DNA sequence: CGGCATCCTCCTGGATACTG
DNA sequence: CAGTATCCAGGAGGATGCCG
């Protein structure tokens, strides 16, 4: 399986401007909260503000609002307001959002599958005698 | 938080602690510079510090060092020091790093494929009369 | 050349309080 | 309930200087 991975074809960008744009998109989209909202809304297709907040324990209301606004702006989700009292707002992913969610699936699986190895690597790295000054492989 | 989920949705995490760990990993790994270094080292399998810096125009030496250290700690790349003067240090991805690079491939392709639609969505969103107060879809 | 240390600035993001 | 507005602390990260 690892062997099959060695010839993985990287989606190569050679155009500087395009590359920059793509990078910018990645930077915006590969944010922790964005990914989690994507995940939550993939499972429950329609949710209101508070419901999302409940599943993101640790996020502040400010960050959630900001994250949802950004995602809406980027066309990843749609915001629906029901003009009632008290206010009722629902969020759901667009086709674009769903496709991004699918794209991130690989990364999620990677994280789940390799968390052990990653933690092991960390532990080993941190176990070096001189803290902060790791012992890199030295070659001649 | 996810306590009320006794059933098993698609291919998802239902264990809170696991979910948290995976989330933490995602958060660390889904960083802009990390992704770019991953990309660069996928193409050129061995590069020294300055060569990497050249391809990451805009990054400070401090950030590059930090990024490389984190990646080394997480077992994504290997650092090789040649004890000569002047110093010569090379970096190359490990199997783990290569597999992560492959996992991100999908997101990269998504960004390239959908950048147009994303920009269009943004433009439309920004074109709303009251800036900052978008006109969400209102339902009854 | 690679990289650590220091200083300093800016932005992120949390806490809180107030509305429609 | 779903925000917006304000204040404020802490960390991210750039610039500079020195060293092996």
CSV table of C-alpha atoms (C1' of nucleotides) in Angstrom, one decimal:
chain,number,residue,atom,x,y,z
A,1,UNK,CA,0.0,0.0,0.0
A,2,UNK,CA,2.8,2.3,0.8
A,3,UNK,CA,4.4,1.4,-2.5
A,4,UNK,CA,1.4,2.4,-4.4
A,5,UNK,CA,1.6,5.8,-2.7
A,6,UNK,CA,5.1,6.7,-4.0
A,7,UNK,CA,3.9,7.5,-7.4
A,8,UNK,CA,1.1,9.7,-6.3
A,9,UNK,CA,0.8,12.5,-8.8
A,10,UNK,CA,0.9,15.9,-7.2
A,11,UNK,CA,-1.5,18.5,-8.8
A,12,UNK,CA,1.3,20.6,-10.0
A,13,UNK,CA,0.8,24.3,-10.4
A,14,UNK,CA,3.4,26.2,-12.4
A,15,UNK,CA,1.6,29.4,-12.8
A,16,UNK,CA,2.7,31.7,-10.0
A,17,UNK,CA,-0.6,33.7,-9.8
A,18,UNK,CA,-2.7,30.6,-10.0
A,19,UNK,CA,-0.6,29.0,-7.4
A,20,UNK,CA,-1.0,32.0,-5.2
A,21,UNK,CA,-4.7,32.1,-5.5
A,22,UNK,CA,-5.0,28.4,-4.8
A,23,UNK,CA,-2.8,28.8,-1.8
A,24,UNK,CA,-5.0,31.6,-0.5
A,25,UNK,CA,-8.1,29.4,-0.9
A,26,UNK,CA,-6.4,26.6,0.9
A,27,UNK,CA,-5.4,28.9,3.6
A,28,UNK,CA,-8.9,30.1,4.2
A,29,UNK,CA,-10.6,26.8,3.9
A,30,UNK,CA,-8.1,24.6,5.8
A,31,UNK,CA,-9.0,26.3,9.0
A,32,UNK,CA,-9.8,24.2,12.0
A,33,UNK,CA,-13.3,25.5,12.7
A,34,UNK,CA,-14.3,25.5,9.0
A,35,UNK,CA,-13.4,21.9,8.7
A,36,UNK,CA,-15.4,21.0,11.8
A,37,UNK,CA,-18.4,22.9,10.7
A,38,UNK,CA,-18.1,21.2,7.3
A,39,UNK,CA,-18.1,17.9,9.1
A,40,UNK,CA,-21.0,18.6,11.4
A,41,UNK,CA,-23.2,19.9,8.5
A,42,UNK,CA,-22.3,17.0,6.4
A,43,UNK,CA,-23.8,14.7,9.0
A,44,UNK,CA,-26.9,16.8,9.9
A,45,UNK,CA,-27.9,18.6,6.8
A,46,UNK,CA,-29.7,21.4,8.4
A,47,UNK,CA,-28.9,22.9,11.8
A,48,UNK,CA,-29.5,26.2,13.6
A,49,UNK,CA,-26.9,28.3,15.1
A,50,UNK,CA,-27.1,27.0,18.7
A,51,UNK,CA,-27.2,23.4,17.6
A,52,UNK,CA,-23.9,23.9,15.7
A,53,UNK,CA,-22.4,25.6,18.7
A,54,UNK,CA,-23.3,22.7,21.0
A,55,UNK,CA,-21.3,20.3,18.9
A,56,UNK,CA,-18.3,22.7,18.8
A,57,UNK,CA,-17.7,22.9,22.5
A,58,UNK,CA,-14.8,25.2,22.9
A,59,UNK,CA,-15.7,27.7,20.2
A,60,UNK,CA,-16.8,31.1,21.2
A,61,UNK,CA,-19.9,32.6,19.7
A,62,UNK,CA,-17.9,35.2,18.0
A,63,UNK,CA,-15.7,32.7,16.2
A,64,UNK,CA,-18.7,30.6,15.2
A,65,UNK,CA,-20.4,33.6,13.7
A,66,UNK,CA,-17.3,34.6,11.9
A,67,UNK,CA,-16.6,31.1,10.6
A,68,UNK,CA,-20.2,30.7,9.3
A,69,UNK,CA,-20.1,34.1,7.6
A,70,UNK,CA,-16.8,33.3,5.8
A,71,UNK,CA,-18.2,30.0,4.7
A,72,UNK,CA,-21.4,31.7,3.5
A,73,UNK,CA,-19.3,34.2,1.6
A,74,UNK,CA,-17.3,31.6,0.0
A,75,UNK,CA,-20.5,29.8,-1.1
A,76,UNK,CA,-19.9,26.8,1.1
A,77,UNK,CA,-23.1,27.1,3.0
A,78,UNK,CA,-26.5,28.8,2.8
A,79,UNK,CA,-28.0,30.8,5.6
A,80,UNK,CA,-31.8,30.7,6.0
A,81,UNK,CA,-33.6,33.2,8.2
A,82,UNK,CA,-37.1,32.5,9.4
A,83,UNK,CA,-38.7,35.8,10.4
A,84,UNK,CA,-40.2,34.8,13.7
A,85,UNK,CA,-39.7,35.6,17.3
A,86,UNK,CA,-37.5,34.4,18.7
A,87,UNK,CA,-35.2,34.4,15.7
A,88,UNK,CA,-34.7,31.1,13.9
A,89,UNK,CA,-31.7,30.7,11.6
A,90,UNK,CA,-30.7,27.5,9.8
A,91,UNK,CA,-27.5,26.6,8.0
A,92,UNK,CA,-26.9,24.0,5.4
A,93,UNK,CA,-24.1,23.1,3.0
A,94,UNK,CA,-24.3,24.0,-0.6
A,95,UNK,CA,-23.2,21.7,-3.3
A,96,UNK,CA,-19.8,23.4,-3.2
A,97,UNK,CA,-19.6,22.9,0.5
A,98,UNK,CA,-20.4,19.2,0.2
A,99,UNK,CA,-17.8,18.7,-2.4
A,100,UNK,CA,-15.2,20.3,-0.2
A,101,UNK,CA,-16.3,18.1,2.6
A,102,UNK,CA,-15.8,15.1,0.4
A,103,UNK,CA,-12.3,16.4,-0.5
A,104,UNK,CA,-11.4,16.7,3.1
A,105,UNK,CA,-12.5,13.1,3.8
A,106,UNK,CA,-9.0,11.8,2.8
A,107,UNK,CA,-7.4,14.0,5.3
A,108,UNK,CA,-9.7,12.9,8.1
A,109,UNK,CA,-9.0,9.3,7.3
A,110,UNK,CA,-5.4,10.0,7.3
A,111,UNK,CA,-5.5,11.6,10.7
A,112,UNK,CA,-7.5,8.8,12.1
A,113,UNK,CA,-5.3,6.1,10.6
A,114,UNK,CA,-2.0,7.7,11.5
A,115,UNK,CA,-2.6,9.4,14.8
A,116,UNK,CA,-0.8,6.6,16.6
A,117,UNK,CA,2.3,6.9,14.5
A,118,UNK,CA,2.3,10.7,14.8
A,119,UNK,CA,2.0,10.5,18.6
A,120,UNK,CA,4.8,8.0,18.6
A,121,UNK,CA,7.0,10.3,16.5
A,122,UNK,CA,6.3,13.2,18.8
A,123,UNK,CA,7.1,11.2,21.9
A,124,UNK,CA,10.4,10.1,20.5
A,125,UNK,CA,11.3,13.6,19.4
A,126,UNK,CA,10.5,15.0,22.7
A,127,UNK,CA,12.5,12.4,24.5
A,128,UNK,CA,15.8,13.8,23.1
A,129,UNK,CA,18.3,14.6,25.9
A,130,UNK,CA,18.7,18.3,25.0
A,131,UNK,CA,15.2,19.7,24.9
A,132,UNK,CA,14.7,22.0,22.0
A,133,UNK,CA,17.8,20.9,20.4
A,134,UNK,CA,16.8,17.6,18.7
A,135,UNK,CA,19.4,15.1,17.5
A,136,UNK,CA,18.9,15.2,13.7
A,137,UNK,CA,20.3,12.4,11.7
A,138,UNK,CA,23.9,13.3,10.9
A,139,UNK,CA,25.5,12.2,7.7
A,140,UNK,CA,29.0,12.3,6.3
B,1,UNK,CA,-21.2,17.2,23.2
B,2,UNK,CA,-21.6,14.2,20.9
B,3,UNK,CA,-23.1,12.2,23.7
B,4,UNK,CA,-26.5,11.9,22.1
B,5,UNK,CA,-25.1,10.0,19.1
B,6,UNK,CA,-25.5,6.3,19.9
B,7,UNK,CA,-26.1,5.4,16.3
B,8,UNK,CA,-23.4,5.3,13.7
B,9,UNK,CA,-23.6,7.9,10.9
B,10,UNK,CA,-21.5,7.4,7.7
B,11,UNK,CA,-17.8,7.0,8.2
B,12,UNK,CA,-17.6,9.3,11.1
B,13,UNK,CA,-16.0,9.6,14.6
B,14,UNK,CA,-18.4,9.3,17.5
B,15,UNK,CA,-15.8,8.9,20.3
B,16,UNK,CA,-15.4,12.4,21.8
B,17,UNK,CA,-11.8,11.9,22.9
B,18,UNK,CA,-10.8,10.4,19.6
B,19,UNK,CA,-12.6,13.1,17.8
B,20,UNK,CA,-10.7,15.7,19.9
B,21,UNK,CA,-7.4,14.1,19.1
B,22,UNK,CA,-8.1,13.9,15.4
B,23,UNK,CA,-9.2,17.5,15.5
B,24,UNK,CA,-6.0,18.5,17.2
B,25,UNK,CA,-4.0,16.7,14.6
B,26,UNK,CA,-5.9,18.3,11.8
B,27,UNK,CA,-5.4,21.7,13.4
B,28,UNK,CA,-1.7,21.3,13.5
B,29,UNK,CA,-1.3,19.8,10.1
B,30,UNK,CA,-3.8,21.9,8.1
B,31,UNK,CA,-1.6,24.9,8.4
B,32,UNK,CA,-0.8,27.0,5.3
B,33,UNK,CA,3.0,26.7,5.5
B,34,UNK,CA,2.9,23.0,6.4
B,35,UNK,CA,0.9,22.3,3.4
B,36,UNK,CA,3.2,24.2,1.1
B,37,UNK,CA,6.3,22.5,2.5
B,38,UNK,CA,4.6,19.2,2.0
B,39,UNK,CA,4.0,20.1,-1.6
B,40,UNK,CA,7.5,21.4,-2.3
B,41,UNK,CA,9.1,18.3,-0.7
B,42,UNK,CA,6.8,16.0,-2.6
B,43,UNK,CA,8.2,17.4,-5.8
B,44,UNK,CA,11.9,17.7,-4.9
B,45,UNK,CA,12.5,14.9,-2.6
B,46,UNK,CA,15.6,16.4,-0.9
B,47,UNK,CA,16.1,20.1,-0.3
B,48,UNK,CA,18.2,22.2,2.0
B,49,UNK,CA,16.9,25.0,4.1
B,50,UNK,CA,17.6,27.9,1.8
B,51,UNK,CA,16.2,26.1,-1.3
B,52,UNK,CA,12.9,25.6,0.5
B,53,UNK,CA,12.9,29.2,1.6
B,54,UNK,CA,13.3,30.3,-2.0
B,55,UNK,CA,10.1,28.6,-3.1
B,56,UNK,CA,8.2,30.0,-0.2
B,57,UNK,CA,8.6,33.6,-0.9
B,58,UNK,CA,6.9,35.5,1.8
B,59,UNK,CA,7.8,33.3,4.7
B,60,UNK,CA,10.2,34.5,7.3
B,61,UNK,CA,13.2,32.4,8.4
B,62,UNK,CA,11.7,32.1,11.8
B,63,UNK,CA,8.4,30.7,10.5
B,64,UNK,CA,10.2,28.2,8.2
B,65,UNK,CA,12.4,26.9,11.0
B,66,UNK,CA,9.3,26.6,13.2
B,67,UNK,CA,7.3,24.8,10.5
B,68,UNK,CA,10.1,22.4,9.7
B,69,UNK,CA,10.6,21.6,13.4
B,70,UNK,CA,7.0,20.9,13.9
B,71,UNK,CA,6.9,18.6,10.9
B,72,UNK,CA,10.0,16.9,12.0
B,73,UNK,CA,8.5,16.4,15.5
B,74,UNK,CA,5.4,14.9,14.0
B,75,UNK,CA,7.4,12.5,12.0
B,76,UNK,CA,6.5,14.1,8.6
B,77,UNK,CA,10.0,14.8,7.5
B,78,UNK,CA,13.6,13.9,8.3
B,79,UNK,CA,16.3,16.4,8.9
B,80,UNK,CA,19.8,15.5,7.9
B,81,UNK,CA,22.8,17.5,9.0
B,82,UNK,CA,26.1,17.3,7.2
B,83,UNK,CA,28.9,18.3,9.6
B,84,UNK,CA,30.8,20.6,7.3
B,85,UNK,CA,31.5,24.3,7.0
B,86,UNK,CA,29.5,26.0,6.0
B,87,UNK,CA,26.6,24.0,7.5
B,88,UNK,CA,24.6,21.9,5.1
B,89,UNK,CA,21.2,20.6,6.2
B,90,UNK,CA,18.8,18.7,4.1
B,91,UNK,CA,15.1,17.9,4.5
B,92,UNK,CA,13.0,15.2,3.0
B,93,UNK,CA,9.6,13.7,3.7
B,94,UNK,CA,9.1,10.5,5.5
B,95,UNK,CA,6.6,7.8,4.4
B,96,UNK,CA,4.2,9.4,6.8
B,97,UNK,CA,4.7,12.8,5.2
B,98,UNK,CA,4.3,11.4,1.8
B,99,UNK,CA,1.0,9.8,2.7
B,100,UNK,CA,-0.3,13.1,4.2
B,101,UNK,CA,0.7,14.8,1.0
B,102,UNK,CA,-1.3,12.3,-0.9
B,103,UNK,CA,-4.3,12.8,1.4
B,104,UNK,CA,-4.2,16.5,0.8
B,105,UNK,CA,-4.2,16.0,-2.9
B,106,UNK,CA,-7.9,15.9,-3.0
B,107,UNK,CA,-8.2,19.3,-1.3
B,108,UNK,CA,-5.7,20.8,-3.6
B,109,UNK,CA,-7.5,19.6,-6.6
B,110,UNK,CA,-10.8,20.9,-5.2
B,111,UNK,CA,-9.3,24.3,-4.8
B,112,UNK,CA,-8.0,24.4,-8.3
B,113,UNK,CA,-11.3,23.1,-9.8
B,114,UNK,CA,-13.6,25.3,-7.8
B,115,UNK,CA,-11.7,28.5,-7.4
B,116,UNK,CA,-13.9,30.2,-10.1
B,117,UNK,CA,-17.1,29.3,-8.3
B,118,UNK,CA,-15.7,30.4,-5.0
B,119,UNK,CA,-14.6,33.7,-6.3
B,120,UNK,CA,-18.0,34.2,-7.9
B,121,UNK,CA,-19.8,33.4,-4.7
B,122,UNK,CA,-17.6,35.9,-2.9
B,123,UNK,CA,-18.2,38.6,-5.4
B,124,UNK,CA,-21.9,38.1,-5.2
B,125,UNK,CA,-21.8,38.1,-1.4
B,126,UNK,CA,-19.8,41.3,-1.3
B,127,UNK,CA,-22.1,43.0,-3.7
B,128,UNK,CA,-24.9,43.1,-1.2
B,129,UNK,CA,-26.2,46.6,-0.5
B,130,UNK,CA,-25.6,46.7,3.2
B,131,UNK,CA,-22.0,45.7,3.7
B,132,UNK,CA,-21.4,43.4,6.5
B,133,UNK,CA,-25.1,42.7,6.8
B,134,UNK,CA,-25.7,40.2,4.0
B,135,UNK,CA,-29.1,39.3,2.7
B,136,UNK,CA,-29.7,35.8,3.7
B,137,UNK,CA,-32.3,33.7,2.2
B,138,UNK,CA,-35.5,34.4,4.1
B,139,UNK,CA,-38.1,31.7,4.5
B,140,UNK,CA,-41.5,31.5,6.0
C,1,DC,C1',24.5,28.5,5.8
C,2,DG,C1',21.4,27.4,9.2
C,3,DG,C1',19.2,28.9,13.2
C,4,DC,C1',18.6,30.7,17.9
C,5,DA,C1',17.5,34.8,20.8
C,6,DT,C1',15.5,39.3,21.4
C,7,DC,C1',12.4,42.9,20.7
C,8,DC,C1',8.2,44.7,19.2
C,9,DT,C1',3.9,45.0,16.6
C,10,DC,C1',-0.5,43.4,15.0
C,11,DC,C1',-4.2,40.5,14.8
C,12,DT,C1',-6.8,36.8,16.7
C,13,DG,C1',-10.0,35.5,19.5
C,14,DG,C1',-12.1,35.2,24.3
C,15,DA,C1',-15.3,37.6,27.7
C,16,DT,C1',-18.9,40.6,28.4
C,17,DA,C1',-22.9,43.4,27.6
C,18,DC,C1',-26.6,45.0,24.7
C,19,DT,C1',-30.5,44.5,20.9
C,20,DG,C1',-34.2,42.9,17.4
D,1,DC,C1',-32.3,32.9,19.7
D,2,DA,C1',-29.0,35.0,17.0
D,3,DG,C1',-26.5,38.0,16.6
D,4,DT,C1',-23.5,42.9,17.0
D,5,DA,C1',-20.3,46.0,19.6
D,6,DT,C1',-16.6,46.8,22.8
D,7,DC,C1',-12.7,45.9,25.4
D,8,DC,C1',-8.6,43.5,26.2
D,9,DA,C1',-4.9,39.8,26.9
D,10,DG,C1',-2.0,36.6,24.5
D,11,DG,C1',0.2,34.7,20.8
D,12,DA,C1',1.7,34.8,16.0
D,13,DG,C1',5.0,36.3,13.4
D,14,DG,C1',8.3,40.0,11.2
D,15,DA,C1',12.9,42.4,11.8
D,16,DT,C1',17.3,42.4,13.5
D,17,DG,C1',21.6,40.7,15.4
D,18,DC,C1',24.8,37.1,16.7
D,19,DC,C1',27.0,32.4,16.6
D,20,DG,C1',28.9,27.7,15.2
